[in-house]
Tab-separated table of C-alpha atoms in Angstrom:
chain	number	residue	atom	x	y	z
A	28	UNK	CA	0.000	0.000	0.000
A	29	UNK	CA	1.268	3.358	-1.276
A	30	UNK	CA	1.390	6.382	1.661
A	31	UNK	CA	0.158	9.573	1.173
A	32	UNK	CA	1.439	12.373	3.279
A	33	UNK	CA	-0.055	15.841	4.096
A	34	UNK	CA	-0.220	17.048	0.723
A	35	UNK	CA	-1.421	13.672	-0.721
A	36	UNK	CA	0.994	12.737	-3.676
A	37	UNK	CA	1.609	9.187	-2.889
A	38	UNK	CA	5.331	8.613	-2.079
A	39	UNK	CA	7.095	6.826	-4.259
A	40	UNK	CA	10.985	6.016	-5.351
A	41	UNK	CA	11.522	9.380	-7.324
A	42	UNK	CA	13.741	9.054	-11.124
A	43	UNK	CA	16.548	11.265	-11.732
A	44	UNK	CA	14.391	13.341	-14.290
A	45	UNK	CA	12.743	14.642	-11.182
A	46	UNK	CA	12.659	18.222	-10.331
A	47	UNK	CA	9.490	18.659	-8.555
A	48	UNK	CA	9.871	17.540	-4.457
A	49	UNK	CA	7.294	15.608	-2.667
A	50	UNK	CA	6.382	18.680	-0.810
A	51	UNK	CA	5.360	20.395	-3.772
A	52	UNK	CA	4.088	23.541	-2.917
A	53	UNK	CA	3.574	25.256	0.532
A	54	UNK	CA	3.135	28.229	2.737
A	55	UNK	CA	5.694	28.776	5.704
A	56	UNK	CA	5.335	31.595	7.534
A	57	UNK	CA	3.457	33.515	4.986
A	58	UNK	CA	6.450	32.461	2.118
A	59	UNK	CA	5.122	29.897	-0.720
A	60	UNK	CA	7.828	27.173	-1.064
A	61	UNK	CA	8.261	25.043	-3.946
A	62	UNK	CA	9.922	21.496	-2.904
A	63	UNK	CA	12.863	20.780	-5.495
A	64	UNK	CA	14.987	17.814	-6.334
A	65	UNK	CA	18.574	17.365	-7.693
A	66	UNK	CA	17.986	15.734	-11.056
A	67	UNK	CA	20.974	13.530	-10.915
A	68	UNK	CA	21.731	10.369	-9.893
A	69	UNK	CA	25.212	11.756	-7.456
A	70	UNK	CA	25.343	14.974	-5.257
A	71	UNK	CA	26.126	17.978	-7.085
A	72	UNK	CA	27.878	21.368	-6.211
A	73	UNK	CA	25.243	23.966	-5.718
A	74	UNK	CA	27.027	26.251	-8.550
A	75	UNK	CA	26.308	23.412	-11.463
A	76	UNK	CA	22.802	23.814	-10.616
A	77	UNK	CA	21.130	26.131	-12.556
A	78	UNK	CA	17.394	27.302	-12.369
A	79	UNK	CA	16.323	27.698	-16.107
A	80	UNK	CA	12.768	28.576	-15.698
A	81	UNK	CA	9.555	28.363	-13.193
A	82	UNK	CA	6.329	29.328	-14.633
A	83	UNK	CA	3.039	29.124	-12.237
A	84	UNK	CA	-0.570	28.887	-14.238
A	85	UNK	CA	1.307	29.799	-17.683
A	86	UNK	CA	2.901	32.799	-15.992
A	87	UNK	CA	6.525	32.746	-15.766
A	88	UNK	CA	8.440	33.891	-12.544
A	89	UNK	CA	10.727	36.603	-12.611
A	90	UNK	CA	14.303	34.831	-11.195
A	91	UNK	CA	14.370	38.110	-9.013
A	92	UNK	CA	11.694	36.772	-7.281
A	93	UNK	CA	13.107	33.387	-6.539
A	94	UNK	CA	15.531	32.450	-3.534
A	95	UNK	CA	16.948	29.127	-2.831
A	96	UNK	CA	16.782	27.430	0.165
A	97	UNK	CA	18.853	24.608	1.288
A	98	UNK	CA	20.149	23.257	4.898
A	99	UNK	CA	19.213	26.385	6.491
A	100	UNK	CA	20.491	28.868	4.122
A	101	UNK	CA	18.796	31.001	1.238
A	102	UNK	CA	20.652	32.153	-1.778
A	103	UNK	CA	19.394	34.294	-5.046
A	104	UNK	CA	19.377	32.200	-8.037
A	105	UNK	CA	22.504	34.303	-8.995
A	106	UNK	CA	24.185	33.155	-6.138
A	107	UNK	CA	24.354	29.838	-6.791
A	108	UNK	CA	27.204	29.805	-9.362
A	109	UNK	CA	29.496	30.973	-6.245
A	110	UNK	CA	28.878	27.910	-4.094
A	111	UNK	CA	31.436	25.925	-5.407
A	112	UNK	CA	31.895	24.148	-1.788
A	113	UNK	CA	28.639	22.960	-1.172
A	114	UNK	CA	26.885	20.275	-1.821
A	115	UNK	CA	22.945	19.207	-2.716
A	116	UNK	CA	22.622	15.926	-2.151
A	117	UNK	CA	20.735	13.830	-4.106
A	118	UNK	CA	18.562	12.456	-0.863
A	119	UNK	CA	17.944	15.934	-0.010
A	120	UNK	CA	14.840	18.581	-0.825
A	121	UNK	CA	15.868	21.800	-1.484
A	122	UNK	CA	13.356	25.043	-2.053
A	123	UNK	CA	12.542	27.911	-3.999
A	124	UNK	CA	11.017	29.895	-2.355
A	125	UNK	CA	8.567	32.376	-4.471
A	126	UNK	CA	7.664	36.216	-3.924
A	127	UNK	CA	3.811	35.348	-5.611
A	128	UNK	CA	1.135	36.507	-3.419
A	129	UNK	CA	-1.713	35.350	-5.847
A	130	UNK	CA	-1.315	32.172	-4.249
A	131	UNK	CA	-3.687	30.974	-1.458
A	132	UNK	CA	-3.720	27.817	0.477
A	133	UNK	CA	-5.765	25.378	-0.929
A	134	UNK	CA	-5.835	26.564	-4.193
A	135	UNK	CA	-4.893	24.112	-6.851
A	136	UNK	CA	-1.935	25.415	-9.907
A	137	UNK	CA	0.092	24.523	-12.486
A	138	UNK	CA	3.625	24.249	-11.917
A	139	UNK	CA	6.481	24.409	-14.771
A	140	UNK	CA	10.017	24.051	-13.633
A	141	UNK	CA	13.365	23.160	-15.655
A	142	UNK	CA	16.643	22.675	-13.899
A	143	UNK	CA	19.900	22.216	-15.826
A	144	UNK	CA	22.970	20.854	-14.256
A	145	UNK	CA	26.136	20.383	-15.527
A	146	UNK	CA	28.044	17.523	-13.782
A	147	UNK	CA	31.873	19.096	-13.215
A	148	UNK	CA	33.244	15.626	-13.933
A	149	UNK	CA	31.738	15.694	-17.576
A	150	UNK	CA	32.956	18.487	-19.647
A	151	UNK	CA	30.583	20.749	-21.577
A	152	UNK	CA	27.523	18.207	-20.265
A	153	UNK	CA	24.575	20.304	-19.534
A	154	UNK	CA	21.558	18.515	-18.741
A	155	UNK	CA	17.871	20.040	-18.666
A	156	UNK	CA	15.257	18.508	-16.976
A	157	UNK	CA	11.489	19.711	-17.184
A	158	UNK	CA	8.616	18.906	-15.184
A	159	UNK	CA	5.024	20.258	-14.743
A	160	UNK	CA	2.651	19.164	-12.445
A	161	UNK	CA	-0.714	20.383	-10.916
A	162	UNK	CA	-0.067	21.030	-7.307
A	163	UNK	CA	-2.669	22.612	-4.109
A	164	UNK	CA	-0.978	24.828	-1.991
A	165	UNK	CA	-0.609	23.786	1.789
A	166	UNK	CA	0.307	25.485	5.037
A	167	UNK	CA	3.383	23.820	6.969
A	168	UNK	CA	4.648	25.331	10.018
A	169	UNK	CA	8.421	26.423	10.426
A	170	UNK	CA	10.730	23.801	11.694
């Protein structure tokens, strides 16, 4: 039997073409949080992770308005490229979390999101992975 958790996406064994996290999409304090995964199959430097696009109902997201959140820190997308010394793991959800006010708990939307990476121990590999997937907005409380 397949569990569901709070959100109800049944959990399951996630591929590396992945980019969505189980979380999917929530509001923390007031912030709405999309749940990402590393789409690779090793842990990956945070600067070979690049954030090509997030759209929400058809309406893309300005990367000014995106931060990324990972074991207790927030970066800009920008940022990123400098963070040569740490490390996403592949077991690990990260988050972007999204200056959108539009979006109410409960409410059910459209999420597009491509990552690239580009593996440092494969020259000149860039690899883009997109995902969309219809997603309802829940509250979580701050850890």
């Amino acid at each position: 039997m397949t569990e569901k958790p709070e959100n109800g996406r049944p959990i399951a064994i996630l591929p590396a073409e992945t980019v969505i996290g189980q979380s999917g999409l929530v509001r923390v304090d007031g912030e709405i949080r999309l749940g990402v995964r590393l789409p690779w199959y090793r842990s990956l430097p945070l600067s070979t992770v690049f954030v090509e696009a997030l759209s929400i109902d058809g309406d893309p997201v300005d990367p000014e308005a995106i931060t990324f959140l990972y074991g207790g820190d927030r970066w800009t997308l920008a940022e990123l490229a400098d963070q040569t010394n740490r490390f996403w793991f592949v077991l690990d959800e990260a988050f972007l979390a999204i200056s959108h006010p539009q979006l109410d708990v409960g409410e059910s939307h459209v999420v597009a999101l491509t990552i690239s990476i580009f593996p440092p121990y494969i020259p000149g590999m860039k690899r883009a992975n997109p995902q969309s997937e219809a997603l309802v907005v829940h509250e979580r409380m701050a850890a």
